[in-house]
Coordinates of C-alpha atoms and ligand atoms in Angstrom, one line a residue:
X1 CA 42.0 27.2 44.1
X2 CA 42.4 28.4 47.6
X3 CA 42.3 32.1 48.5
X4 CA 46.1 32.0 49.1
X5 CA 46.6 30.7 45.5
X6 CA 44.6 33.5 44.2
X7 CA 46.6 36.1 46.2
X8 CA 49.8 34.5 45.0
X9 CA 48.5 34.9 41.4
X10 CA 47.8 38.5 42.1
X11 CA 51.3 38.9 43.6
X12 CA 52.9 37.4 40.4
X13 CA 50.7 39.7 38.3
X14 CA 51.8 42.8 40.2
X15 CA 55.4 41.6 40.0
X16 CA 55.2 41.3 36.2
X17 CA 53.7 44.8 35.9
X18 CA 55.8 47.1 38.1
X19 CA 55.2 50.9 37.9
X20 CA 57.5 53.7 39.0
X21 CA 56.8 56.2 41.7
X22 CA 53.6 58.3 41.1
X23 CA 52.9 56.2 38.0
X24 CA 51.1 53.4 39.8
X25 CA 47.9 53.6 37.6
X26 CA 47.4 49.9 36.9
X27 CA 48.3 48.9 40.4
X28 CA 45.9 51.5 41.9
X29 CA 43.0 50.4 39.7
X30 CA 43.5 46.7 40.7
X31 CA 43.6 47.8 44.3
X32 CA 40.5 49.9 44.0
X33 CA 38.6 47.1 42.3
X34 CA 39.6 44.6 45.0
X35 CA 38.7 47.0 47.8
X36 CA 35.3 47.7 46.3
X37 CA 34.7 44.0 45.8
X38 CA 35.4 43.5 49.5
X39 CA 32.8 46.2 50.5
X40 CA 35.2 49.1 51.2
X41 CA 34.4 52.8 50.4
X42 CA 37.1 53.7 48.0
X43 CA 38.8 56.9 47.1
X44 CA 41.4 57.0 44.3
X45 CA 43.8 59.6 43.2
X46 CA 44.8 60.6 46.8
X47 CA 48.2 62.2 46.6
X48 CA 48.2 61.7 42.8
X49 CA 48.0 57.8 42.5
X50 CA 47.3 56.7 46.1
X51 CA 44.2 54.7 47.0
X52 CA 42.3 54.8 50.3
X53 CA 39.8 52.1 51.4
X54 CA 37.6 52.7 54.4
X55 CA 35.6 50.1 56.2
X56 CA 33.4 51.3 59.0
X57 CA 32.3 48.4 61.4
X58 CA 30.7 49.9 64.4
X59 CA 32.2 51.9 67.2
X60 CA 35.8 52.0 68.0
X61 CA 39.1 53.4 66.9
X62 CA 40.4 54.1 63.4
X63 CA 43.4 52.0 62.4
X64 CA 45.5 52.9 59.5
X65 CA 47.2 49.9 57.7
X66 CA 49.6 50.9 55.0
X67 CA 51.1 49.3 51.9
X68 CA 53.3 51.1 49.4
X69 CA 52.8 50.4 45.7
X70 CA 55.8 51.7 43.6
X71 CA 58.6 49.8 41.9
X72 CA 62.2 50.8 41.1
X73 CA 64.2 51.7 38.0
X74 CA 66.1 48.4 38.2
X75 CA 66.5 45.8 35.5
X76 CA 65.3 42.5 37.1
X77 CA 67.7 39.6 36.9
X78 CA 66.0 37.1 39.2
X79 CA 65.2 34.7 36.3
X80 CA 61.8 34.1 37.9
X81 CA 59.0 32.8 35.6
X82 CA 57.0 35.8 36.6
X83 CA 59.8 38.3 36.1
X84 CA 59.1 42.0 35.2
X85 CA 57.7 42.6 31.7
X86 CA 58.7 46.3 31.9
X87 CA 62.1 47.2 30.6
X88 CA 64.3 48.7 33.3
X89 CA 61.6 48.6 36.0
X90 CA 61.2 46.0 38.7
X91 CA 59.5 45.4 42.0
X92 CA 63.0 45.0 43.6
X93 CA 61.8 46.3 47.0
X94 CA 58.9 43.9 47.4
X95 CA 56.1 46.5 47.4
X96 CA 54.1 44.1 45.2
X97 CA 54.1 41.8 48.2
X98 CA 53.0 44.6 50.5
X99 CA 50.0 45.4 48.2
X100 CA 49.0 41.7 48.0
X101 CA 49.1 41.1 51.7
X102 CA 47.2 44.2 52.6
X103 CA 44.4 43.5 50.0
X104 CA 44.1 40.0 51.4
X105 CA 44.0 41.3 55.0
X106 CA 41.3 43.8 54.0
X107 CA 39.2 41.0 52.5
X108 CA 39.6 38.8 55.5
X109 CA 38.7 41.6 57.9
X110 CA 35.7 42.6 55.8
X111 CA 34.6 38.9 55.8
X112 CA 34.8 38.6 59.6
X113 CA 33.1 41.7 61.0
X114 CA 32.2 40.1 64.3
X115 CA 35.9 39.7 65.2
X116 CA 36.6 43.4 65.4
X117 CA 35.0 46.9 65.8
X118 CA 35.9 50.3 64.6
X119 CA 37.1 51.7 61.3
X120 CA 39.8 50.2 59.1
X121 CA 41.6 52.7 57.0
X122 CA 43.6 50.9 54.3
X123 CA 46.2 53.2 52.7
X124 CA 47.9 52.2 49.5
X125 CA 50.5 54.8 49.0
X126 CA 52.4 55.8 45.9
X127 CA 56.0 56.9 45.6
X128 CA 57.6 55.5 48.7
X129 CA 60.9 55.1 46.8
X130 CA 61.2 58.8 46.3
X131 CA 60.1 59.6 49.9
X132 CA 57.2 61.6 48.7
X133 CA 54.0 59.5 48.6
X134 CA 53.0 59.5 52.3
X135 CA 53.4 63.3 52.5
X136 CA 51.4 63.7 49.2
X137 CA 48.5 61.7 50.6
X138 CA 48.5 63.6 53.9
X139 CA 48.7 67.0 52.1
X140 CA 45.8 65.9 49.9
X141 CA 43.5 65.7 52.9
X142 CA 43.7 62.0 53.8
X143 CA 42.8 62.6 57.4
X144 CA 40.3 65.5 56.8
X145 CA 38.2 63.2 54.6
X146 CA 38.6 59.8 56.2
X147 CA 39.4 60.5 59.9
X148 CA 42.6 60.5 61.9
X149 CA 43.9 57.1 63.0
X150 CA 44.8 56.0 66.5
X151 CA 47.7 53.9 65.3
X152 CA 49.6 53.3 62.0
X153 CA 50.5 49.7 61.1
X154 CA 52.5 48.2 58.3
X155 CA 55.2 45.9 57.2
X156 CA 58.2 45.6 54.9
X157 CA 59.6 42.4 53.4
X158 CA 63.3 41.9 53.9
X159 CA 65.8 39.0 53.3
X160 CA 65.4 37.6 56.8
X161 CA 64.2 34.0 56.8
X162 CA 60.5 33.6 55.9
X163 CA 58.8 32.7 59.1
X164 CA 60.4 35.4 61.1
X165 CA 59.2 38.9 61.8
X166 CA 61.5 41.8 63.0
X167 CA 60.1 44.3 65.4
X168 CA 62.2 47.1 66.9
X169 CA 61.0 49.7 69.3
X170 CA 62.5 53.2 68.6
X171 CA 64.2 54.2 65.4
X172 CA 63.5 51.3 63.1
X173 CA 64.4 53.0 59.8
X174 CA 67.0 55.7 59.6
X175 CA 66.5 59.4 58.7
X176 CA 67.8 60.2 55.2
X177 CA 69.1 63.5 54.1
X178 CA 70.6 64.3 50.7
X179 CA 72.7 67.4 49.9
X180 CA 73.8 68.7 46.5
X181 CA 76.9 70.8 47.0
X182 CA 78.4 73.1 44.4
X183 CA 82.1 73.9 45.1
X184 CA 83.2 77.1 43.3
X185 CA 86.7 77.6 42.0
X186 CA 88.2 79.8 39.4
X187 CA 88.8 78.1 36.0
X188 CA 91.9 78.4 33.9
X189 CA 94.4 76.6 31.7
X190 CA 95.6 73.2 33.0
X191 CA 99.2 74.3 32.6
X192 CA 98.7 77.3 34.9
X193 CA 97.1 76.1 38.2
X194 CA 98.7 79.1 40.1
X195 CA 96.3 81.4 38.2
X196 CA 93.3 79.4 39.0
X197 CA 91.4 77.9 42.0
X198 CA 91.0 74.2 41.3
X199 CA 87.6 73.0 42.3
X200 CA 88.6 69.4 41.5
X201 CA 91.3 69.4 44.2
X202 CA 88.8 71.2 46.5
X203 CA 86.2 68.4 45.8
X204 CA 88.8 65.7 46.5
X205 CA 89.9 67.2 49.8
X206 CA 86.2 67.8 50.8
X207 CA 85.3 64.2 50.1
X208 CA 88.2 62.9 52.2
X209 CA 87.5 65.3 55.0
X210 CA 83.8 64.3 55.1
X211 CA 84.9 60.8 56.1
X212 CA 85.9 62.2 59.5
X213 CA 82.3 63.2 60.3
X214 CA 81.6 59.6 61.3
X215 CA 85.0 58.4 62.2
X216 CA 86.1 61.4 64.3
X217 CA 83.0 63.4 65.3
X218 CA 80.3 60.8 66.0
X219 CA 80.3 58.8 69.2
X220 CA 80.9 55.0 68.5
X221 CA 77.6 54.3 70.2
X222 CA 75.7 56.6 67.8
X223 CA 74.7 55.5 64.3
X224 CA 75.5 57.7 61.3
X225 CA 76.4 57.1 57.7
X226 CA 77.9 59.8 55.4
X227 CA 78.2 58.7 51.8
X228 CA 79.4 60.8 48.8
X229 CA 77.4 59.1 46.1
X230 CA 78.3 61.5 43.3
X231 CA 81.2 63.6 42.2
X232 CA 81.5 65.5 39.0
X233 CA 83.3 68.4 37.5
X234 CA 85.4 69.4 34.5
X235 CA 85.4 68.5 30.8
X236 CA 89.0 67.9 29.7
X237 CA 92.4 67.1 31.1
X238 CA 94.0 70.5 30.4
X239 CA 91.1 72.7 31.6
X240 CA 90.6 73.7 35.3
X241 CA 86.8 74.0 35.6
X242 CA 84.9 76.8 37.4
X243 CA 83.1 74.5 39.7
X244 CA 82.6 70.9 40.8
X245 CA 79.6 69.1 42.4
X246 CA 79.3 66.4 45.0
X247 CA 76.2 64.8 46.3
X248 CA 76.1 63.5 49.9
X249 CA 73.7 61.1 51.5
X250 CA 73.3 61.0 55.3
X251 CA 71.6 58.3 57.5
X252 CA 71.0 58.7 61.2
X253 CA 68.6 57.4 63.8
X254 CA 68.6 60.1 66.5
X255 CA 67.6 63.7 65.8
X256 CA 70.5 65.1 67.9
X257 CA 73.0 63.0 65.8
X258 CA 71.3 64.1 62.6
X259 CA 71.6 67.8 63.5
X260 CA 75.2 67.4 64.5
X261 CA 76.2 65.5 61.3
X262 CA 74.5 67.9 59.0
X263 CA 76.2 70.9 60.8
X264 CA 79.6 69.1 60.5
X265 CA 79.1 68.6 56.8
X266 CA 78.3 72.2 56.3
X267 CA 81.3 73.4 58.4
X268 CA 83.7 71.1 56.5
X269 CA 82.4 72.1 53.1
X270 CA 82.7 75.8 53.9
X271 CA 86.1 75.3 55.6
X272 CA 87.6 73.4 52.7
X273 CA 86.4 76.0 50.3
X274 CA 88.0 78.8 52.4
X275 CA 91.2 76.8 52.7
X276 CA 91.3 76.5 48.9
X277 CA 90.9 80.2 48.5
X278 CA 87.6 79.7 46.7
X279 CA 86.2 82.9 45.3
X280 CA 82.8 82.3 46.9
X281 CA 81.4 79.9 49.5
X282 CA 79.8 76.6 48.3
X283 CA 76.1 76.3 47.5
X284 CA 74.4 73.6 49.6
X285 CA 71.0 72.4 48.4
X286 CA 69.4 70.1 51.1
X287 CA 67.1 68.5 48.5
X288 CA 66.0 65.4 50.4
X289 CA 65.0 65.1 54.0
X290 CA 63.1 62.2 55.5
X291 CA 62.8 61.6 59.3
X292 CA 63.5 58.3 61.0
X293 CA 60.7 55.8 61.4
X294 CA 60.1 55.9 65.2
X295 CA 58.3 52.8 66.4
X296 CA 56.4 53.5 69.6
X297 CA 57.8 51.2 72.3
X298 CA 54.5 50.6 74.2
X299 CA 52.6 50.1 71.0
X300 CA 55.2 47.5 69.8
X301 CA 55.0 45.7 73.1
X302 CA 51.2 45.6 72.8
X303 CA 51.3 44.4 69.2
X304 CA 54.0 41.7 69.6
X305 CA 51.7 38.9 70.9
X306 CA 49.4 39.5 67.8
X307 CA 52.4 39.1 65.5
X308 CA 53.6 36.0 67.4
X309 CA 50.1 34.5 67.1
X310 CA 50.7 34.1 63.3
X311 CA 53.3 31.3 64.1
X312 CA 56.2 33.6 63.1
X313 CA 59.2 34.0 65.3
X314 CA 59.3 37.6 66.3
X315 CA 62.8 39.0 66.8
X316 CA 64.3 42.4 67.4
X317 CA 66.8 43.0 64.5
X318 CA 67.7 46.5 65.6
X319 CA 67.3 49.5 63.4
X320 CA 67.6 49.4 59.6
X321 CA 69.9 51.9 57.9
X322 CA 67.5 52.3 55.0
X323 CA 64.7 54.8 55.1
X324 CA 61.0 54.9 54.8
X325 CA 58.2 57.5 54.8
X326 CA 55.6 55.4 56.7
X327 CA 56.4 57.3 59.9
X328 CA 55.0 60.5 58.4
X329 CA 51.4 59.1 58.6
X330 CA 51.9 58.6 62.4
X331 CA 53.6 62.0 62.9
X332 CA 50.8 63.8 61.1
X333 CA 48.2 61.9 63.2
X334 CA 50.2 62.3 66.4
X335 CA 49.7 58.6 67.0
X336 CA 52.0 55.6 67.5
X337 CA 53.6 53.7 64.6
X338 CA 54.2 50.0 64.6
X339 CA 56.1 49.0 61.5
X340 CA 57.7 45.5 61.3
X341 CA 60.0 43.6 59.0
X342 CA 58.5 40.5 57.3
X343 CA 61.0 37.7 56.5
X344 CA 60.9 36.8 52.9
X345 CA 64.0 34.7 52.2
X346 CA 63.7 31.1 51.3
X347 CA 64.0 29.0 54.5
X348 CA 66.0 26.5 52.5
X349 CA 68.9 29.1 52.5
X350 CA 69.1 28.7 56.2
X351 CA 69.1 24.9 56.4
X352 CA 71.5 23.5 59.0
X353 CA 72.3 26.9 60.5
X354 CA 71.6 27.1 64.2
X355 CA 73.2 30.2 65.8
X356 CA 71.9 33.8 65.4
X357 CA 75.4 34.7 64.1
X358 CA 75.3 32.1 61.3
X359 CA 71.8 33.2 60.3
X360 CA 72.7 36.9 60.3
X361 CA 75.8 36.1 58.2
X362 CA 73.6 34.2 55.7
X363 CA 71.1 37.1 55.6
X364 CA 74.0 39.5 54.8
X365 CA 75.1 37.3 51.9
X366 CA 71.6 37.3 50.2
X367 CA 70.5 39.8 47.6
X368 CA 69.0 42.8 49.5
X369 CA 66.0 44.9 48.6
X370 CA 66.8 47.1 45.5
X371 CA 69.1 44.4 44.1
X372 CA 68.3 43.2 40.6
X373 CA 68.3 39.7 42.1
X374 CA 66.0 40.4 45.1
X375 CA 63.2 37.9 45.1
X376 CA 61.1 37.0 48.2
X377 CA 59.6 33.6 48.2
X378 CA 55.8 33.8 47.9
X379 CA 55.3 30.9 50.2
X380 CA 55.1 31.2 53.2
X381 CA 55.8 34.9 53.0
X382 CA 52.5 36.0 51.6
X383 CA 50.5 33.8 54.1
X384 CA 52.4 35.2 57.1
X385 CA 52.2 38.8 55.8
X386 CA 48.5 38.5 55.6
X387 CA 48.2 36.9 59.0
X388 CA 50.4 39.5 60.6
X389 CA 48.4 42.4 59.2
X390 CA 45.1 40.8 60.2
X391 CA 46.2 39.9 63.7
X392 CA 47.8 43.3 64.4
X393 CA 44.7 45.1 63.0
X394 CA 42.4 43.0 65.2
X395 CA 44.5 43.8 68.3
X396 CA 43.9 47.5 67.7
X397 CA 40.2 47.1 66.7
X398 CA 38.9 44.9 69.6
X399 CA 35.4 43.4 69.1
X400 CA 32.7 45.3 71.0
X401 CA 31.5 43.6 74.2
Ligands
ZN501 ZN1 62.9 50.4 48.5
ZN502 ZN1 60.5 49.4 50.1

């Protein structure tokens, strides 16, 4: 059995045993054991279930390479022979692949100490899916105990063709903000709306007006998404309730756009309530807030040849509207971030396609991350994912002399 077969077995094992955010106990213990076996100094329980592996190999910079470990509350429907064995939980985002590739890269770097110099800081973070794991590890003293990195590296598998790597300088993952908004009315009998203030109508008007934040207030050249993902209120057809609730999710790349969109939402929500004659202004609970992942342009340019050296085709796919908390490691260290997309879709899906447009259209038709059908192909994805991490880490940890 080759090393790659063994890593593919580990991938299948992780895939069969997914664990939700901050519950990555089994995964963490597998990770810790593998890191110890490769000669790393290991700390577990960092930011609750995170694992840190440190390998000091002479003078040089400290390079943080990150993988996330958590799965999603999704019922897998891939039909794979190594499908999830846990009811209602699946590695539908591919974090099992991230863990596998980083462990393999750690072992390879540990086994080739003459090819690099410095400190390798392998970070296996919990709870990326709830946007809390990176901050939890930082708050737990990750850098105080293990040193502050000079660069943060990592990758995310996506349904681009396996054999391609996506690298975008600037905002590569969007900022995400979520708001819980309670709209207050005055309840009453359904037959007497004149004696009430109907929060259902207020909610409906607010939801429609919120659509104008992007269509009428955001420049066509700026990226923003405003989605009302939840609306609820009332109990029965003939009762006007006291209040209604909506939940709004916002995605942006640029901080100035984010500030503007959030202010517009607040203004519209308050304005619609006032127009309805609401007895009190709405309560706005800004319960989720994750900044964009800002890839450093110079660091991306410097890392690109290393990524190309794997044999993968490195392309610039632009920013991704999804969100990620990997950027927090770089922000806390005040160092550059280089986070790339690893193609994981079966190359057979792209047979006969030649133009970028045809390929992009096929990518858009494939199950995305978080879908119950999402399933990256282990080969050649794992092999390239390992090579990409090793090559990028070696670039930032040049051998002495
Ligand atoms: Zn995800
Ligand atoms: Zn993910």
